[in-house]
mmCIF file of C-alpha atoms in Angstrom:
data_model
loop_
_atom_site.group_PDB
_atom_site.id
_atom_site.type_symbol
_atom_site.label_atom_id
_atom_site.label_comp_id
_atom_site.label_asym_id
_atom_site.label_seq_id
_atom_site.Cartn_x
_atom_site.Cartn_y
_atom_site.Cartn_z
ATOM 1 C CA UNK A 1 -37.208 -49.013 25.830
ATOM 2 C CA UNK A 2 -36.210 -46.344 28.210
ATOM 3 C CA UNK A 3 -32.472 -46.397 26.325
ATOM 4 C CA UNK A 4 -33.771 -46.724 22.853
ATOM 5 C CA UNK A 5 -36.486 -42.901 23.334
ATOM 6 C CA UNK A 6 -32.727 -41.015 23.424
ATOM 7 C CA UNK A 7 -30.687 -42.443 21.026
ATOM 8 C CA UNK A 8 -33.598 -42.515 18.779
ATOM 9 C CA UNK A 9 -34.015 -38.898 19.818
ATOM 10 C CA UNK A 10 -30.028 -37.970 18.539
ATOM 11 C CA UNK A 11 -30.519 -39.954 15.634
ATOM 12 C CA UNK A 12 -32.762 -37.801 14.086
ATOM 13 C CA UNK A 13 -31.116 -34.256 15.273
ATOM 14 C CA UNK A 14 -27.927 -35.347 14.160
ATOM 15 C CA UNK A 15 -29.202 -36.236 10.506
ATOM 16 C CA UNK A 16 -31.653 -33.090 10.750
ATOM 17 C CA UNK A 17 -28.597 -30.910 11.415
ATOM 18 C CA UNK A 18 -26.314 -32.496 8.762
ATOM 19 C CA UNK A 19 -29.508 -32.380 6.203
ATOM 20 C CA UNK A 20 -29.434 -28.533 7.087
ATOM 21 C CA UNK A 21 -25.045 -28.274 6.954
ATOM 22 C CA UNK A 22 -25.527 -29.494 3.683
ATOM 23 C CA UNK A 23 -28.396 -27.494 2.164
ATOM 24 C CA UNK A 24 -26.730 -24.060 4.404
ATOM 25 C CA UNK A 25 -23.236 -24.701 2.737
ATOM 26 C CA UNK A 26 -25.560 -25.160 -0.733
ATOM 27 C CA UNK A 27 -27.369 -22.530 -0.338
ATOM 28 C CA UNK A 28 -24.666 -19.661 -0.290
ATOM 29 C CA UNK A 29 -23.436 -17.971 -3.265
ATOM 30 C CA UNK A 30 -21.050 -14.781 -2.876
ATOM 31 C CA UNK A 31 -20.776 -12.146 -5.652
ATOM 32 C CA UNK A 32 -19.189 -8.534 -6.006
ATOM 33 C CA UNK A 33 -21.780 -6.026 -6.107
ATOM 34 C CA UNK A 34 -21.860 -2.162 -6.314
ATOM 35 C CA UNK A 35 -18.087 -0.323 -7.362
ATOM 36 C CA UNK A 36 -17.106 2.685 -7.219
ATOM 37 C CA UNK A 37 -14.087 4.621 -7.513
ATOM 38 C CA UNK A 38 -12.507 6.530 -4.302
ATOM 39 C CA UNK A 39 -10.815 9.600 -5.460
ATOM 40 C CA UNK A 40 -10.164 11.569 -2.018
ATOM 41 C CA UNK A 41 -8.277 8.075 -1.154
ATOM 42 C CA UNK A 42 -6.744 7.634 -4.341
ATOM 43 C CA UNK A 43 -5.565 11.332 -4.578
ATOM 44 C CA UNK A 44 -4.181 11.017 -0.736
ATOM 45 C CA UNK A 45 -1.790 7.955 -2.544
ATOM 46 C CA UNK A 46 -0.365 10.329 -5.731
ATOM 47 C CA UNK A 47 -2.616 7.995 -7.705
ATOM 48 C CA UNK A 48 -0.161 5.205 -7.179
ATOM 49 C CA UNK A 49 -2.450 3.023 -6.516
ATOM 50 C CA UNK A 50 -6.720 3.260 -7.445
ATOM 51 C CA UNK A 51 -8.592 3.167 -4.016
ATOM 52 C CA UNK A 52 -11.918 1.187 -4.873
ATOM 53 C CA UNK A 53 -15.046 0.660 -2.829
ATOM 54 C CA UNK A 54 -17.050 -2.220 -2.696
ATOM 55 C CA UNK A 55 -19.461 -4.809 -2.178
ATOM 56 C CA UNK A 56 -19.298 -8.208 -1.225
ATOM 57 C CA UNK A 57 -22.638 -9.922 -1.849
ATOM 58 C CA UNK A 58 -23.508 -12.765 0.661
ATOM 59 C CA UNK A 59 -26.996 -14.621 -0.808
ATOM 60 C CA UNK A 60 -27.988 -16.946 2.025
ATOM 61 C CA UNK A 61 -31.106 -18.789 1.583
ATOM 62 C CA UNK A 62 -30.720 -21.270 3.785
ATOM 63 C CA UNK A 63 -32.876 -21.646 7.280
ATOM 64 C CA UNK A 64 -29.337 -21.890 9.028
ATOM 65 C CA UNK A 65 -27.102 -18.532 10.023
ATOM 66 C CA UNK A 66 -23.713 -19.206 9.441
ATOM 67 C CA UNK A 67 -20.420 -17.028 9.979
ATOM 68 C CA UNK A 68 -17.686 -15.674 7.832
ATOM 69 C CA UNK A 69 -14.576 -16.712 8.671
ATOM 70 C CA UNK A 70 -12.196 -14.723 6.442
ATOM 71 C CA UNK A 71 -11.335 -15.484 2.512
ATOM 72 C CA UNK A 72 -9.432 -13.785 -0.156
ATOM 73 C CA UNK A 73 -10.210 -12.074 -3.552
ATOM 74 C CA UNK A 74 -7.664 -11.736 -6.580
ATOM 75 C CA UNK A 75 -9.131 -8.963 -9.334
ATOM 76 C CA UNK A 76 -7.292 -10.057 -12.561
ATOM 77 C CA UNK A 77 -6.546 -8.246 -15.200
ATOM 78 C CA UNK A 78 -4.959 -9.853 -18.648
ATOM 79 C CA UNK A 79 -4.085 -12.895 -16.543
ATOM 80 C CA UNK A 80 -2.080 -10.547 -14.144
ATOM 81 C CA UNK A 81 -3.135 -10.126 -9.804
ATOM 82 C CA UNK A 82 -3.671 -6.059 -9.949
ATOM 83 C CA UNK A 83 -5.143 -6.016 -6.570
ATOM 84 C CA UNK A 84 -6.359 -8.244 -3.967
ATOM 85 C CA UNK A 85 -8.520 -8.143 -0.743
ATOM 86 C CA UNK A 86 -7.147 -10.742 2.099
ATOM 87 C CA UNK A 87 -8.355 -9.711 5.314
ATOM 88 C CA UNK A 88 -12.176 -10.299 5.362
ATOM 89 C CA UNK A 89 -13.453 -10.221 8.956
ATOM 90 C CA UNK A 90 -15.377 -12.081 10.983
ATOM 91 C CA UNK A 91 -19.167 -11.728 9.723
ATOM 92 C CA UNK A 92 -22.385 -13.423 10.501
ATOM 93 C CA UNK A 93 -24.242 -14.372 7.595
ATOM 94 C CA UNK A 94 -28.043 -13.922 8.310
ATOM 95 C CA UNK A 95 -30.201 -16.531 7.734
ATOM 96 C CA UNK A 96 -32.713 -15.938 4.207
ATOM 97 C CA UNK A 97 -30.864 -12.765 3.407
ATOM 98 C CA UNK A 98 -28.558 -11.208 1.530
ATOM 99 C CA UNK A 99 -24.873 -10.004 3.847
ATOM 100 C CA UNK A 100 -23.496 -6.899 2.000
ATOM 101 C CA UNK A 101 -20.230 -6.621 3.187
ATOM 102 C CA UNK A 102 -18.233 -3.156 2.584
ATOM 103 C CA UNK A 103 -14.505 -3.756 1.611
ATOM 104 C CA UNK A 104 -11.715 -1.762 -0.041
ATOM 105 C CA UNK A 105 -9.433 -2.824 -2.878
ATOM 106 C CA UNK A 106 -6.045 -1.491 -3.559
ATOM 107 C CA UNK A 107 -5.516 -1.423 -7.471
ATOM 108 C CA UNK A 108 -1.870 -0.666 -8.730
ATOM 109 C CA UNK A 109 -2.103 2.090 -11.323
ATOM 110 C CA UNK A 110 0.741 0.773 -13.589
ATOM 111 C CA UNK A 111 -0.525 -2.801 -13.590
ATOM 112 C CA UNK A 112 -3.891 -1.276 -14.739
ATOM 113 C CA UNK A 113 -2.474 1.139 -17.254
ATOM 114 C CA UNK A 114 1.688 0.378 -17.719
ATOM 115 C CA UNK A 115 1.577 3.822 -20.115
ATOM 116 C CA UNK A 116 0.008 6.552 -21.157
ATOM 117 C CA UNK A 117 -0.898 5.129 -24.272
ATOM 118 C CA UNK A 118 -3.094 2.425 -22.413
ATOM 119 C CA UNK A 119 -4.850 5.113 -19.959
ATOM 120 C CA UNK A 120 -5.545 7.029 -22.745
ATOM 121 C CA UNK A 121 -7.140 4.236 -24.916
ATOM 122 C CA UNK A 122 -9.180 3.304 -21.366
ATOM 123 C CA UNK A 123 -10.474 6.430 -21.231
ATOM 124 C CA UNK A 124 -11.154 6.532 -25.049
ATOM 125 C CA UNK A 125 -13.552 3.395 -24.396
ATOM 126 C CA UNK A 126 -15.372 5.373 -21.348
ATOM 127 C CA UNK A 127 -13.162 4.834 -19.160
ATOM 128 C CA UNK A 128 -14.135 1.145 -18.133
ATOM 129 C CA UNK A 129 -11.703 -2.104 -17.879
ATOM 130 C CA UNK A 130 -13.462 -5.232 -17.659
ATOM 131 C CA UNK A 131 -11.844 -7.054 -14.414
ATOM 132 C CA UNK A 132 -11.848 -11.207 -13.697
ATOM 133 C CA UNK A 133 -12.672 -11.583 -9.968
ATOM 134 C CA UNK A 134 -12.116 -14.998 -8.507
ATOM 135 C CA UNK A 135 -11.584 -16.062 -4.452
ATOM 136 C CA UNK A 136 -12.751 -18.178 -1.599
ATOM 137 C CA UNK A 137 -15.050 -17.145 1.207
ATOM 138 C CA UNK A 138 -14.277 -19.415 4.256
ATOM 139 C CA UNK A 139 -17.285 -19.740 5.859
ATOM 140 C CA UNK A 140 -18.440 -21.534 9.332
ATOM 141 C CA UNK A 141 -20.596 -24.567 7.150
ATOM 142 C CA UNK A 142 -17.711 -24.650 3.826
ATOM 143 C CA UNK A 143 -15.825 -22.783 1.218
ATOM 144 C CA UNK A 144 -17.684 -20.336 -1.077
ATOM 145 C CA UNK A 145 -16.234 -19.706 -4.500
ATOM 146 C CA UNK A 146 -16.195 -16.417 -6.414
ATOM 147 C CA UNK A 147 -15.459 -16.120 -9.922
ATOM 148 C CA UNK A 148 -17.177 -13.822 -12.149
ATOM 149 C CA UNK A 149 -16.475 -10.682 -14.463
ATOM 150 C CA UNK A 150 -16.746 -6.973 -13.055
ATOM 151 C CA UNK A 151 -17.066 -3.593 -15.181
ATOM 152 C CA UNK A 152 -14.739 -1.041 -13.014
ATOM 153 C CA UNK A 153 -15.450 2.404 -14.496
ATOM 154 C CA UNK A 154 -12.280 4.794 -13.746
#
């Protein structure tokens, strides 16, 4: 009886921690959130490239904290890569919360606008170009996907 109390005992951790994997690795979903334009960066480059702020969005609302282990993020424009974020650092993901992660994006000014012509009809519609964002979040519990639709005002 005296054998049976600790196996009993891992039995139910082991299935109480892979109930909780499951609903942790469930329970994330990753988004971009607040853009904005960096012009002092930008204007540092000669404009060859549009220096961009922002957000990554970790929703956790799980009971588990988990960790960030890196990822990657293609913004697509016209089914062409115009910038991408690949490092993504090591990050703990609190438990219940939302993560807001600050990153920067590279965006190369001639695969945005490839003439004149095209800047100015951007600007003619306020300036906004509507970007596809899709990646992977690698996290400590699974892979979080990404793929949504961002308004990036120049």
């Amino acid at each position: 009886m005296g054998k049976i109390l600790p196996f009993g005992f891992l039995a139910v951790a082991a299935y109480y921690l892979i109930t909780n994997i499951k609903s942790f690795a469930g329970g994330l979903k990753a988004k971009i959130g607040k853009i904005s334009f960096n012009n002092d960066a930008s204007q540092k480059n000669y404009y060859q490239s549009l220096v961009v702020n922002l957000q990554l969005v970790i929703t956790n609302v799980s009971n588990l904290q988990g960790k960030i282990k890196g990822g990657n993020i293609d913004f697509i424009l016209d089914d062409k890569i115009v910038g991408s974020i690949n490092k993504i650092g090591e990050v703990i993901i609190q438990a219940k919360n939302d993560t807001i992660i600050p990153l920067q994006l590279n965006l190369n000014t001639l695969s945005l606008f490839p003439s004149i012509a095209d800047l100015i009809r951007v600007i003619g519609k306020g300036g906004a170009v509507k970007l596809n964002v899709k990646g992977k979040i690698i996290t400590s519990f699974g892979d979080v996907i990404i793929n949504e639709q961002k308004l990036f005002v120049v």
